[in-house]
Amino acid sequence: MRLGKSSCLPPAFWSVLLFASFSAYGAGAASERQLGPDRLYNPYASRSSSESEIPAVIRDAIEFSVGSGRQVSVDPRIVGGTPAPLRAYPWQVSIGIKGIDNKLSHFCGGSVIGPDWVLTAAHCVYGQTAPENLQVLSGTNYLNDPGQISLVSKIVLHEDWSPTDYSNDIAVLKLAAPIGEVPIGLLSPEAASNLSRPGLIAIVSGWGLTREDGRVSNVLRNVSVQIVSKSDCTGAAAYGDSITESMFCAGFAEGGKDSCQGDSGGPLMVPDGRGRLILAGIVSWGEGCSRPGKYGVYTLVPLFSDWIARVMAKGD
């Protein structure tokens, strides 16, 4: 949900306000400070890998990966985002409420990081004490496609997660049974410094709103965004001292491409220089969606590598 810091919801959210929030989405309501990508992507029928047919959102990121030294200009043809190619991001999942139609149920995204593990944002599941109320949809680009529905057996929020300033906005879901989706690798702590390289292009995907006052997308969408320097992210025109060590920003000063409500918890991905995408960030928060000077804010995944490993090693 790309809600704002000031609108982090208590446990009552899970019994009443979730449905109300989706009704508000449909009516065009949006909180002032929101979490998640704005206009994210119509599926491609062709699976050809010729350069002219590779979606520009992916091609841009490949041009400048964390494993290369190349810097490229942003492709001006990408405005907002487009429907993601089928199965381009097999680790992408939708997190929703069990027993409700998938499209109405969806409230956050997540990434498969193991056979029965999903990484998401802490604010997505904050206050949810009953994992059995949640479901995870995988194996599809469409919310109205049955895909594979998995139940959740355990929710683990980072112990230092702060609903006040959104520090350490990360959580892991343990699924009741393994799923067959390809997990995404995590950007290593050693490579995290590459995120500060000027001009680095990343990809964000999700089913969130296609504009700030719009509706949740039925089709998975993706958008290319540029990693923003810490100085720009903490500038007076952006977020000042609201940015903590567990966060980084991505987007464009002029706006137009970003994450939005419903994308929270989903992946921000960068190429590893070997033709693969790896997880560098989690959609966390932002002021509005794709507003000039108001970048999307993401949880810095490499900072939590040890924590993730400990949670998964502990298992049940």
PDB file of C-alpha atoms in Angstrom:
ATOM      1  CA  MET A   1       0.000   0.000   0.000  1.00  0.00           C
ATOM      2  CA  ARG A   2       2.136   3.082  -0.313  1.00  0.00           C
ATOM      3  CA  LEU A   3       0.658   4.745   2.772  1.00  0.00           C
ATOM      4  CA  GLY A   4       2.440   7.575   4.495  1.00  0.00           C
ATOM      5  CA  LYS A   5       4.545   7.506   7.588  1.00  0.00           C
ATOM      6  CA  SER A   6       1.883   9.411   9.458  1.00  0.00           C
ATOM      7  CA  SER A   7      -0.789   6.967   8.358  1.00  0.00           C
ATOM      8  CA  CYS A   8       0.735   3.696   9.563  1.00  0.00           C
ATOM      9  CA  LEU A   9      -2.284   1.716  10.684  1.00  0.00           C
ATOM     10  CA  PRO A  10      -2.867  -0.190  13.929  1.00  0.00           C
ATOM     11  CA  PRO A  11      -4.151  -3.780  14.122  1.00  0.00           C
ATOM     12  CA  ALA A  12      -7.742  -2.634  13.576  1.00  0.00           C
ATOM     13  CA  PHE A  13      -6.698  -2.028   9.981  1.00  0.00           C
ATOM     14  CA  TRP A  14      -6.891  -5.752   9.389  1.00  0.00           C
ATOM     15  CA  SER A  15     -10.471  -6.144  10.544  1.00  0.00           C
ATOM     16  CA  VAL A  16     -12.129  -3.085   9.039  1.00  0.00           C
ATOM     17  CA  LEU A  17      -9.999  -0.535   7.238  1.00  0.00           C
ATOM     18  CA  LEU A  18      -8.406  -2.730   4.587  1.00  0.00           C
ATOM     19  CA  PHE A  19     -11.594  -3.034   2.581  1.00  0.00           C
ATOM     20  CA  ALA A  20     -12.316   0.638   3.093  1.00  0.00           C
ATOM     21  CA  SER A  21      -8.884   1.566   1.817  1.00  0.00           C
ATOM     22  CA  PHE A  22      -9.436  -0.312  -1.421  1.00  0.00           C
ATOM     23  CA  SER A  23     -12.795   1.351  -1.877  1.00  0.00           C
ATOM     24  CA  ALA A  24     -10.953   4.626  -1.446  1.00  0.00           C
ATOM     25  CA  TYR A  25      -8.424   3.612  -4.087  1.00  0.00           C
ATOM     26  CA  GLY A  26     -11.223   3.008  -6.535  1.00  0.00           C
ATOM     27  CA  ALA A  27     -12.718   6.388  -5.692  1.00  0.00           C
ATOM     28  CA  GLY A  28      -9.412   8.080  -6.406  1.00  0.00           C
ATOM     29  CA  ALA A  29      -8.395   8.829  -2.832  1.00  0.00           C
ATOM     30  CA  ALA A  30      -4.703   8.863  -1.960  1.00  0.00           C
ATOM     31  CA  SER A  31      -2.926   9.695   1.245  1.00  0.00           C
ATOM     32  CA  GLU A  32      -0.446  12.558   1.209  1.00  0.00           C
ATOM     33  CA  ARG A  33       2.491  10.380   2.145  1.00  0.00           C
ATOM     34  CA  GLN A  34       2.345   7.064   0.421  1.00  0.00           C
ATOM     35  CA  LEU A  35       4.306   3.884  -0.047  1.00  0.00           C
ATOM     36  CA  GLY A  36       5.234   2.052  -3.393  1.00  0.00           C
ATOM     37  CA  PRO A  37       5.889   2.449  -8.016  1.00  0.00           C
ATOM     38  CA  ASP A  38       3.431   4.699  -9.846  1.00  0.00           C
ATOM     39  CA  ARG A  39       2.808   3.698 -13.435  1.00  0.00           C
ATOM     40  CA  LEU A  40       4.267   0.345 -13.779  1.00  0.00           C
ATOM     41  CA  TYR A  41       3.553  -1.637 -17.767  1.00  0.00           C
ATOM     42  CA  ASN A  42       0.599  -4.755 -21.870  1.00  0.00           C
ATOM     43  CA  PRO A  43       2.096  -8.110 -21.904  1.00  0.00           C
ATOM     44  CA  TYR A  44       4.415  -8.896 -24.796  1.00  0.00           C
ATOM     45  CA  ALA A  45       3.288 -11.755 -27.015  1.00  0.00           C
ATOM     46  CA  SER A  46       6.750 -12.182 -28.502  1.00  0.00           C
ATOM     47  CA  ARG A  47       9.441 -13.846 -26.417  1.00  0.00           C
ATOM     48  CA  SER A  48      12.166 -12.862 -28.875  1.00  0.00           C
ATOM     49  CA  SER A  49      15.323 -11.585 -27.253  1.00  0.00           C
ATOM     50  CA  SER A  50      16.413  -9.385 -30.129  1.00  0.00           C
ATOM     51  CA  GLU A  51      17.455  -5.960 -28.866  1.00  0.00           C
ATOM     52  CA  SER A  52      14.587  -4.174 -30.604  1.00  0.00           C
ATOM     53  CA  GLU A  53      12.055  -6.380 -28.805  1.00  0.00           C
ATOM     54  CA  ILE A  54      13.526  -6.261 -25.307  1.00  0.00           C
ATOM     55  CA  PRO A  55      11.276  -3.928 -23.290  1.00  0.00           C
ATOM     56  CA  ALA A  56      13.065  -0.625 -22.839  1.00  0.00           C
ATOM     57  CA  VAL A  57      12.517  -0.702 -19.085  1.00  0.00           C
ATOM     58  CA  ILE A  58      14.704  -3.821 -18.894  1.00  0.00           C
ATOM     59  CA  ARG A  59      17.141  -2.759 -21.610  1.00  0.00           C
ATOM     60  CA  ASP A  60      17.887   0.502 -19.792  1.00  0.00           C
ATOM     61  CA  ALA A  61      18.828  -1.354 -16.632  1.00  0.00           C
ATOM     62  CA  ILE A  62      20.967  -3.895 -18.481  1.00  0.00           C
ATOM     63  CA  GLU A  63      22.919  -1.041 -20.058  1.00  0.00           C
ATOM     64  CA  PHE A  64      24.174   0.019 -16.650  1.00  0.00           C
ATOM     65  CA  SER A  65      24.354  -2.797 -14.142  1.00  0.00           C
ATOM     66  CA  VAL A  66      25.945  -2.998 -10.722  1.00  0.00           C
ATOM     67  CA  GLY A  67      28.580  -5.202 -12.313  1.00  0.00           C
ATOM     68  CA  SER A  68      29.607  -2.724 -14.992  1.00  0.00           C
ATOM     69  CA  GLY A  69      30.986   0.768 -15.168  1.00  0.00           C
ATOM     70  CA  ARG A  70      28.760   2.021 -17.949  1.00  0.00           C
ATOM     71  CA  GLN A  71      26.542   5.023 -17.512  1.00  0.00           C
ATOM     72  CA  VAL A  72      23.625   5.696 -19.837  1.00  0.00           C
ATOM     73  CA  SER A  73      21.018   8.356 -20.291  1.00  0.00           C
ATOM     74  CA  VAL A  74      17.427   7.498 -19.446  1.00  0.00           C
ATOM     75  CA  ASP A  75      15.304   6.383 -22.391  1.00  0.00           C
ATOM     76  CA  PRO A  76      12.802   9.222 -22.901  1.00  0.00           C
ATOM     77  CA  ARG A  77      10.263   6.800 -24.366  1.00  0.00           C
ATOM     78  CA  ILE A  78       9.499   5.365 -20.930  1.00  0.00           C
ATOM     79  CA  VAL A  79       6.952   7.601 -19.217  1.00  0.00           C
ATOM     80  CA  GLY A  80       5.581   6.128 -16.037  1.00  0.00           C
ATOM     81  CA  GLY A  81       5.766   2.450 -16.886  1.00  0.00           C
ATOM     82  CA  THR A  82       4.261  -0.400 -18.887  1.00  0.00           C
ATOM     83  CA  PRO A  83       2.832  -3.958 -18.473  1.00  0.00           C
ATOM     84  CA  ALA A  84       5.591  -6.375 -17.545  1.00  0.00           C
ATOM     85  CA  PRO A  85       6.557  -9.165 -19.958  1.00  0.00           C
ATOM     86  CA  LEU A  86       5.026 -12.473 -18.967  1.00  0.00           C
ATOM     87  CA  ARG A  87       7.178 -14.299 -16.405  1.00  0.00           C
ATOM     88  CA  ALA A  88       9.869 -11.625 -16.479  1.00  0.00           C
ATOM     89  CA  TYR A  89       9.828 -11.495 -12.661  1.00  0.00           C
ATOM     90  CA  PRO A  90       8.802 -14.991 -11.487  1.00  0.00           C
ATOM     91  CA  TRP A  91       9.666 -14.109  -7.882  1.00  0.00           C
ATOM     92  CA  GLN A  92       7.071 -11.300  -7.765  1.00  0.00           C
ATOM     93  CA  VAL A  93       4.040 -12.119  -5.610  1.00  0.00           C
ATOM     94  CA  SER A  94       0.863 -10.390  -4.503  1.00  0.00           C
ATOM     95  CA  ILE A  95       0.050 -10.417  -0.796  1.00  0.00           C
ATOM     96  CA  GLY A  96      -3.644 -10.314   0.026  1.00  0.00           C
ATOM     97  CA  ILE A  97      -6.383 -11.286   2.439  1.00  0.00           C
ATOM     98  CA  LYS A  98      -7.394 -14.954   2.350  1.00  0.00           C
ATOM     99  CA  GLY A  99     -10.820 -15.782   1.010  1.00  0.00           C
ATOM    100  CA  ILE A 100     -11.302 -12.574  -0.973  1.00  0.00           C
ATOM    101  CA  ASP A 101     -11.160 -12.203  -4.756  1.00  0.00           C
ATOM    102  CA  ASN A 102      -7.492 -11.767  -5.723  1.00  0.00           C
ATOM    103  CA  LYS A 103      -7.897  -8.311  -7.228  1.00  0.00           C
ATOM    104  CA  LEU A 104      -9.836  -6.977  -4.238  1.00  0.00           C
ATOM    105  CA  SER A 105      -7.564  -8.851  -1.846  1.00  0.00           C
ATOM    106  CA  HIS A 106      -4.246  -7.391  -3.051  1.00  0.00           C
ATOM    107  CA  PHE A 107      -2.667  -4.834  -0.749  1.00  0.00           C
ATOM    108  CA  CYS A 108       1.100  -5.327  -1.089  1.00  0.00           C
ATOM    109  CA  GLY A 109       3.795  -6.965  -3.165  1.00  0.00           C
ATOM    110  CA  GLY A 110       6.618  -9.252  -2.173  1.00  0.00           C
ATOM    111  CA  SER A 111       9.549 -11.258  -3.528  1.00  0.00           C
ATOM    112  CA  VAL A 112      10.189 -14.995  -3.283  1.00  0.00           C
ATOM    113  CA  ILE A 113      13.646 -15.444  -1.717  1.00  0.00           C
ATOM    114  CA  GLY A 114      13.430 -19.167  -0.947  1.00  0.00           C
ATOM    115  CA  PRO A 115      11.136 -22.159  -1.615  1.00  0.00           C
ATOM    116  CA  ASP A 116       8.791 -21.097   1.179  1.00  0.00           C
ATOM    117  CA  TRP A 117       9.940 -17.569   2.025  1.00  0.00           C
ATOM    118  CA  VAL A 118       8.705 -14.163   0.833  1.00  0.00           C
ATOM    119  CA  LEU A 119      10.377 -10.820   1.565  1.00  0.00           C
ATOM    120  CA  THR A 120       8.157  -7.755   1.921  1.00  0.00           C
ATOM    121  CA  ALA A 121       7.857  -4.464   3.807  1.00  0.00           C
ATOM    122  CA  ALA A 122       7.167  -4.452   7.538  1.00  0.00           C
ATOM    123  CA  HIS A 123       4.493  -1.782   7.165  1.00  0.00           C
ATOM    124  CA  CYS A 124       2.538  -4.183   4.934  1.00  0.00           C
ATOM    125  CA  VAL A 125       1.989  -6.677   7.748  1.00  0.00           C
ATOM    126  CA  TYR A 126       2.388  -4.471  10.819  1.00  0.00           C
ATOM    127  CA  GLY A 127      -0.413  -5.264  13.284  1.00  0.00           C
ATOM    128  CA  GLN A 128      -1.308  -8.524  11.561  1.00  0.00           C
ATOM    129  CA  THR A 129      -1.062 -11.147  14.285  1.00  0.00           C
ATOM    130  CA  ALA A 130      -2.843 -13.942  12.411  1.00  0.00           C
ATOM    131  CA  PRO A 131      -0.753 -15.156   9.456  1.00  0.00           C
ATOM    132  CA  GLU A 132      -3.534 -17.548   8.505  1.00  0.00           C
ATOM    133  CA  ASN A 133      -5.545 -14.506   7.367  1.00  0.00           C
ATOM    134  CA  LEU A 134      -3.071 -13.837   4.566  1.00  0.00           C
ATOM    135  CA  GLN A 135      -2.551 -15.410   1.163  1.00  0.00           C
ATOM    136  CA  VAL A 136       0.214 -15.096  -1.417  1.00  0.00           C
ATOM    137  CA  LEU A 137      -0.550 -15.164  -5.144  1.00  0.00           C
ATOM    138  CA  SER A 138       2.312 -16.309  -7.388  1.00  0.00           C
ATOM    139  CA  GLY A 139       2.938 -17.600 -10.897  1.00  0.00           C
ATOM    140  CA  THR A 140       0.919 -14.994 -12.779  1.00  0.00           C
ATOM    141  CA  ASN A 141       1.058 -11.436 -14.095  1.00  0.00           C
ATOM    142  CA  TYR A 142      -2.668 -10.941 -13.526  1.00  0.00           C
ATOM    143  CA  LEU A 143      -4.542 -10.453 -10.273  1.00  0.00           C
ATOM    144  CA  ASN A 144      -7.679 -11.989 -11.824  1.00  0.00           C
ATOM    145  CA  ASP A 145      -5.757 -15.135 -12.804  1.00  0.00           C
ATOM    146  CA  PRO A 146      -5.986 -18.021 -10.304  1.00  0.00           C
ATOM    147  CA  GLY A 147      -2.201 -18.526 -10.384  1.00  0.00           C
ATOM    148  CA  GLN A 148      -0.972 -20.359  -7.298  1.00  0.00           C
ATOM    149  CA  ILE A 149      -2.414 -19.404  -3.927  1.00  0.00           C
ATOM    150  CA  SER A 150      -0.204 -20.088  -0.906  1.00  0.00           C
ATOM    151  CA  LEU A 151      -1.084 -19.697   2.741  1.00  0.00           C
ATOM    152  CA  VAL A 152       1.166 -17.965   5.263  1.00  0.00           C
ATOM    153  CA  SER A 153       2.265 -19.761   8.428  1.00  0.00           C
ATOM    154  CA  LYS A 154       4.505 -17.139  10.037  1.00  0.00           C
ATOM    155  CA  ILE A 155       5.160 -13.388   9.908  1.00  0.00           C
ATOM    156  CA  VAL A 156       8.523 -12.024  11.062  1.00  0.00           C
ATOM    157  CA  LEU A 157       8.949  -8.250  11.284  1.00  0.00           C
ATOM    158  CA  HIS A 158      12.388  -6.793  11.848  1.00  0.00           C
ATOM    159  CA  GLU A 159      12.788  -6.199  15.567  1.00  0.00           C
ATOM    160  CA  ASP A 160      13.875  -2.599  14.974  1.00  0.00           C
ATOM    161  CA  TRP A 161      11.070  -1.725  12.563  1.00  0.00           C
ATOM    162  CA  SER A 162       9.711   1.715  13.417  1.00  0.00           C
ATOM    163  CA  PRO A 163       6.142   2.604  12.422  1.00  0.00           C
ATOM    164  CA  THR A 164       7.028   6.191  13.292  1.00  0.00           C
ATOM    165  CA  ASP A 165       9.845   6.865  10.836  1.00  0.00           C
ATOM    166  CA  TYR A 166       9.703   3.649   8.735  1.00  0.00           C
ATOM    167  CA  SER A 167      13.259   2.648   9.607  1.00  0.00           C
ATOM    168  CA  ASN A 168      14.018  -1.046   9.018  1.00  0.00           C
ATOM    169  CA  ASP A 169      10.872  -1.500   6.928  1.00  0.00           C
ATOM    170  CA  ILE A 170      11.383  -5.169   6.199  1.00  0.00           C
ATOM    171  CA  ALA A 171       9.567  -8.414   7.008  1.00  0.00           C
ATOM    172  CA  VAL A 172       9.676 -12.071   6.016  1.00  0.00           C
ATOM    173  CA  LEU A 173       6.689 -14.347   5.454  1.00  0.00           C
ATOM    174  CA  LYS A 174       7.026 -18.106   5.934  1.00  0.00           C
ATOM    175  CA  LEU A 175       4.696 -19.979   3.593  1.00  0.00           C
ATOM    176  CA  ALA A 176       2.763 -23.037   4.708  1.00  0.00           C
ATOM    177  CA  ALA A 177       4.264 -25.054   1.849  1.00  0.00           C
ATOM    178  CA  PRO A 178       7.033 -24.552  -0.725  1.00  0.00           C
ATOM    179  CA  ILE A 179       6.173 -23.028  -4.079  1.00  0.00           C
ATOM    180  CA  GLY A 180       7.882 -23.655  -7.380  1.00  0.00           C
ATOM    181  CA  GLU A 181       8.780 -20.081  -8.279  1.00  0.00           C
ATOM    182  CA  VAL A 182      12.349 -19.012  -8.962  1.00  0.00           C
ATOM    183  CA  PRO A 183      13.682 -17.024  -5.983  1.00  0.00           C
ATOM    184  CA  ILE A 184      15.493 -13.758  -6.581  1.00  0.00           C
ATOM    185  CA  GLY A 185      19.029 -13.354  -5.313  1.00  0.00           C
ATOM    186  CA  LEU A 186      19.884 -10.533  -2.926  1.00  0.00           C
ATOM    187  CA  LEU A 187      22.408  -7.783  -3.571  1.00  0.00           C
ATOM    188  CA  SER A 188      25.366  -8.504  -1.313  1.00  0.00           C
ATOM    189  CA  PRO A 189      26.538  -6.043   1.348  1.00  0.00           C
ATOM    190  CA  GLU A 190      29.884  -5.835  -0.484  1.00  0.00           C
ATOM    191  CA  ALA A 191      28.143  -4.635  -3.666  1.00  0.00           C
ATOM    192  CA  ALA A 192      25.810  -2.217  -1.899  1.00  0.00           C
ATOM    193  CA  SER A 193      28.174   0.703  -2.476  1.00  0.00           C
ATOM    194  CA  ASN A 194      27.439   0.378  -6.199  1.00  0.00           C
ATOM    195  CA  LEU A 195      23.965   1.728  -5.504  1.00  0.00           C
ATOM    196  CA  SER A 196      25.544   5.139  -5.051  1.00  0.00           C
ATOM    197  CA  ARG A 197      27.015   5.079  -8.554  1.00  0.00           C
ATOM    198  CA  PRO A 198      25.559   8.044 -10.492  1.00  0.00           C
ATOM    199  CA  GLY A 199      23.102   7.063 -13.196  1.00  0.00           C
ATOM    200  CA  LEU A 200      22.392   3.506 -12.026  1.00  0.00           C
ATOM    201  CA  ILE A 201      19.049   2.390 -13.452  1.00  0.00           C
ATOM    202  CA  ALA A 202      16.846  -0.015 -11.505  1.00  0.00           C
ATOM    203  CA  ILE A 203      13.526  -1.747 -12.183  1.00  0.00           C
ATOM    204  CA  VAL A 204      10.488  -1.691  -9.905  1.00  0.00           C
ATOM    205  CA  SER A 205       7.451  -3.928 -10.454  1.00  0.00           C
ATOM    206  CA  GLY A 206       4.018  -4.224  -8.901  1.00  0.00           C
ATOM    207  CA  TRP A 207       0.250  -4.103  -9.205  1.00  0.00           C
ATOM    208  CA  GLY A 208      -0.124  -0.714  -7.544  1.00  0.00           C
ATOM    209  CA  LEU A 209      -1.948   2.383  -8.689  1.00  0.00           C
ATOM    210  CA  THR A 210      -1.102   3.549 -12.208  1.00  0.00           C
ATOM    211  CA  ARG A 211      -1.401   7.135 -11.041  1.00  0.00           C
ATOM    212  CA  GLU A 212      -1.718   8.807  -7.653  1.00  0.00           C
ATOM    213  CA  ASP A 213      -5.509   9.137  -7.910  1.00  0.00           C
ATOM    214  CA  GLY A 214      -6.015   5.959  -9.925  1.00  0.00           C
ATOM    215  CA  ARG A 215      -6.874   2.312  -9.418  1.00  0.00           C
ATOM    216  CA  VAL A 216      -4.884  -0.808  -8.628  1.00  0.00           C
ATOM    217  CA  SER A 217      -3.601  -2.414 -11.834  1.00  0.00           C
ATOM    218  CA  ASN A 218      -4.862  -5.885 -12.762  1.00  0.00           C
ATOM    219  CA  VAL A 219      -1.681  -6.587 -14.727  1.00  0.00           C
ATOM    220  CA  LEU A 220       1.811  -6.591 -13.253  1.00  0.00           C
ATOM    221  CA  ARG A 221       3.630  -3.469 -14.383  1.00  0.00           C
ATOM    222  CA  ASN A 222       7.244  -2.353 -14.334  1.00  0.00           C
ATOM    223  CA  VAL A 223       9.075   0.938 -14.492  1.00  0.00           C
ATOM    224  CA  SER A 224      12.708   1.979 -14.741  1.00  0.00           C
ATOM    225  CA  VAL A 225      13.941   4.429 -12.122  1.00  0.00           C
ATOM    226  CA  GLN A 226      17.304   5.980 -11.389  1.00  0.00           C
ATOM    227  CA  ILE A 227      19.040   5.501  -8.053  1.00  0.00           C
ATOM    228  CA  VAL A 228      19.342   8.898  -6.376  1.00  0.00           C
ATOM    229  CA  SER A 229      22.314  10.097  -4.351  1.00  0.00           C
ATOM    230  CA  LYS A 230      21.935  10.418  -0.593  1.00  0.00           C
ATOM    231  CA  SER A 231      22.516  14.171  -0.842  1.00  0.00           C
ATOM    232  CA  ASP A 232      19.659  14.592  -3.327  1.00  0.00           C
ATOM    233  CA  CYS A 233      17.383  12.327  -1.314  1.00  0.00           C
ATOM    234  CA  THR A 234      18.021  14.246   1.903  1.00  0.00           C
ATOM    235  CA  GLY A 235      17.873  17.660   0.255  1.00  0.00           C
ATOM    236  CA  ALA A 236      15.449  20.293   1.472  1.00  0.00           C
ATOM    237  CA  ALA A 237      13.297  19.836  -1.639  1.00  0.00           C
ATOM    238  CA  ALA A 238      13.080  16.082  -1.030  1.00  0.00           C
ATOM    239  CA  TYR A 239      12.944  14.446   2.427  1.00  0.00           C
ATOM    240  CA  GLY A 240      15.594  16.067   4.621  1.00  0.00           C
ATOM    241  CA  ASP A 241      16.399  14.098   7.755  1.00  0.00           C
ATOM    242  CA  SER A 242      13.477  11.693   7.211  1.00  0.00           C
ATOM    243  CA  ILE A 243      15.887   9.395   5.351  1.00  0.00           C
ATOM    244  CA  THR A 244      17.583   6.957   7.723  1.00  0.00           C
ATOM    245  CA  GLU A 245      20.517   4.613   7.145  1.00  0.00           C
ATOM    246  CA  SER A 246      18.156   1.781   6.189  1.00  0.00           C
ATOM    247  CA  MET A 247      16.696   3.745   3.251  1.00  0.00           C
ATOM    248  CA  PHE A 248      17.649   4.964  -0.204  1.00  0.00           C
ATOM    249  CA  CYS A 249      15.802   6.845  -2.936  1.00  0.00           C
ATOM    250  CA  ALA A 250      15.074   6.211  -6.603  1.00  0.00           C
ATOM    251  CA  GLY A 251      13.198   8.158  -9.256  1.00  0.00           C
ATOM    252  CA  PHE A 252      13.700  11.350 -11.212  1.00  0.00           C
ATOM    253  CA  ALA A 253      13.793  14.968 -10.080  1.00  0.00           C
ATOM    254  CA  GLU A 254      11.190  15.845 -12.707  1.00  0.00           C
ATOM    255  CA  GLY A 255       8.873  13.071 -11.484  1.00  0.00           C
ATOM    256  CA  GLY A 256       6.738  10.997 -13.842  1.00  0.00           C
ATOM    257  CA  LYS A 257       8.121   7.543 -12.907  1.00  0.00           C
ATOM    258  CA  ASP A 258       7.758   6.085  -9.461  1.00  0.00           C
ATOM    259  CA  SER A 259       6.033   3.523  -7.265  1.00  0.00           C
ATOM    260  CA  CYS A 260       2.594   4.026  -5.742  1.00  0.00           C
ATOM    261  CA  GLN A 261      -0.050   2.511  -3.445  1.00  0.00           C
ATOM    262  CA  GLY A 262      -0.315  -1.258  -3.786  1.00  0.00           C
ATOM    263  CA  ASP A 263       3.341  -1.626  -4.812  1.00  0.00           C
ATOM    264  CA  SER A 264       4.675  -1.533  -1.247  1.00  0.00           C
ATOM    265  CA  GLY A 265       6.735  -4.543  -0.285  1.00  0.00           C
ATOM    266  CA  GLY A 266       7.610  -5.272  -3.897  1.00  0.00           C
ATOM    267  CA  PRO A 267      11.083  -5.428  -5.425  1.00  0.00           C
ATOM    268  CA  LEU A 268      13.505  -2.813  -6.689  1.00  0.00           C
ATOM    269  CA  MET A 269      15.907  -4.795  -8.861  1.00  0.00           C
ATOM    270  CA  VAL A 270      19.300  -4.108 -10.419  1.00  0.00           C
ATOM    271  CA  PRO A 271      21.247  -6.255 -12.919  1.00  0.00           C
ATOM    272  CA  ASP A 272      24.238  -8.100 -11.488  1.00  0.00           C
ATOM    273  CA  GLY A 273      26.374  -7.764 -14.622  1.00  0.00           C
ATOM    274  CA  ARG A 274      25.851 -11.429 -15.515  1.00  0.00           C
ATOM    275  CA  GLY A 275      22.435 -11.142 -17.116  1.00  0.00           C
ATOM    276  CA  ARG A 276      20.410 -11.605 -13.939  1.00  0.00           C
ATOM    277  CA  LEU A 277      18.351  -9.281 -11.788  1.00  0.00           C
ATOM    278  CA  ILE A 278      19.007  -9.136  -8.055  1.00  0.00           C
ATOM    279  CA  LEU A 279      17.027  -7.575  -5.234  1.00  0.00           C
ATOM    280  CA  ALA A 280      18.441  -4.291  -3.956  1.00  0.00           C
ATOM    281  CA  GLY A 281      15.428  -2.584  -2.403  1.00  0.00           C
ATOM    282  CA  ILE A 282      11.891  -2.977  -1.083  1.00  0.00           C
ATOM    283  CA  VAL A 283       9.205  -0.437  -1.959  1.00  0.00           C
ATOM    284  CA  SER A 284       8.639   1.470   1.275  1.00  0.00           C
ATOM    285  CA  TRP A 285       7.268   5.020   1.168  1.00  0.00           C
ATOM    286  CA  GLY A 286       7.172   8.377  -0.558  1.00  0.00           C
ATOM    287  CA  GLU A 287       5.243  11.623  -0.715  1.00  0.00           C
ATOM    288  CA  GLY A 288       2.543  11.166  -3.304  1.00  0.00           C
ATOM    289  CA  CYS A 289       3.434   9.258  -6.467  1.00  0.00           C
ATOM    290  CA  SER A 290       5.870  10.440  -9.150  1.00  0.00           C
ATOM    291  CA  ARG A 291       5.800  14.040  -7.928  1.00  0.00           C
ATOM    292  CA  PRO A 292       8.687  16.293  -8.990  1.00  0.00           C
ATOM    293  CA  GLY A 293      11.434  16.223  -6.367  1.00  0.00           C
ATOM    294  CA  LYS A 294       9.657  13.570  -4.287  1.00  0.00           C
ATOM    295  CA  TYR A 295      11.457  10.329  -4.982  1.00  0.00           C
ATOM    296  CA  GLY A 296      10.339   6.853  -4.030  1.00  0.00           C
ATOM    297  CA  VAL A 297      11.972   5.602  -0.822  1.00  0.00           C
ATOM    298  CA  TYR A 298      13.163   1.998  -0.568  1.00  0.00           C
ATOM    299  CA  THR A 299      14.479  -0.285   2.155  1.00  0.00           C
ATOM    300  CA  LEU A 300      18.170  -1.047   1.601  1.00  0.00           C
ATOM    301  CA  VAL A 301      18.102  -4.854   1.372  1.00  0.00           C
ATOM    302  CA  PRO A 302      21.898  -5.510   1.641  1.00  0.00           C
ATOM    303  CA  LEU A 303      21.858  -3.962   5.107  1.00  0.00           C
ATOM    304  CA  PHE A 304      19.641  -6.827   6.270  1.00  0.00           C
ATOM    305  CA  SER A 305      21.396  -9.812   4.676  1.00  0.00           C
ATOM    306  CA  ASP A 306      22.467 -11.299   8.006  1.00  0.00           C
ATOM    307  CA  TRP A 307      19.028 -10.769   9.540  1.00  0.00           C
ATOM    308  CA  ILE A 308      17.309 -12.468   6.593  1.00  0.00           C
ATOM    309  CA  ALA A 309      19.721 -15.403   6.795  1.00  0.00           C
ATOM    310  CA  ARG A 310      19.083 -15.805  10.541  1.00  0.00           C
ATOM    311  CA  VAL A 311      15.307 -15.774  10.107  1.00  0.00           C
ATOM    312  CA  MET A 312      15.412 -18.347   7.323  1.00  0.00           C
ATOM    313  CA  ALA A 313      17.873 -20.564   9.209  1.00  0.00           C
ATOM    314  CA  LYS A 314      15.613 -20.566  12.239  1.00  0.00           C
ATOM    315  CA  GLY A 315      12.685 -21.719  10.101  1.00  0.00           C
ATOM    316  CA  ASP A 316       9.633 -22.514  12.172  1.00  0.00           C
TER     317      ASP A 316
END
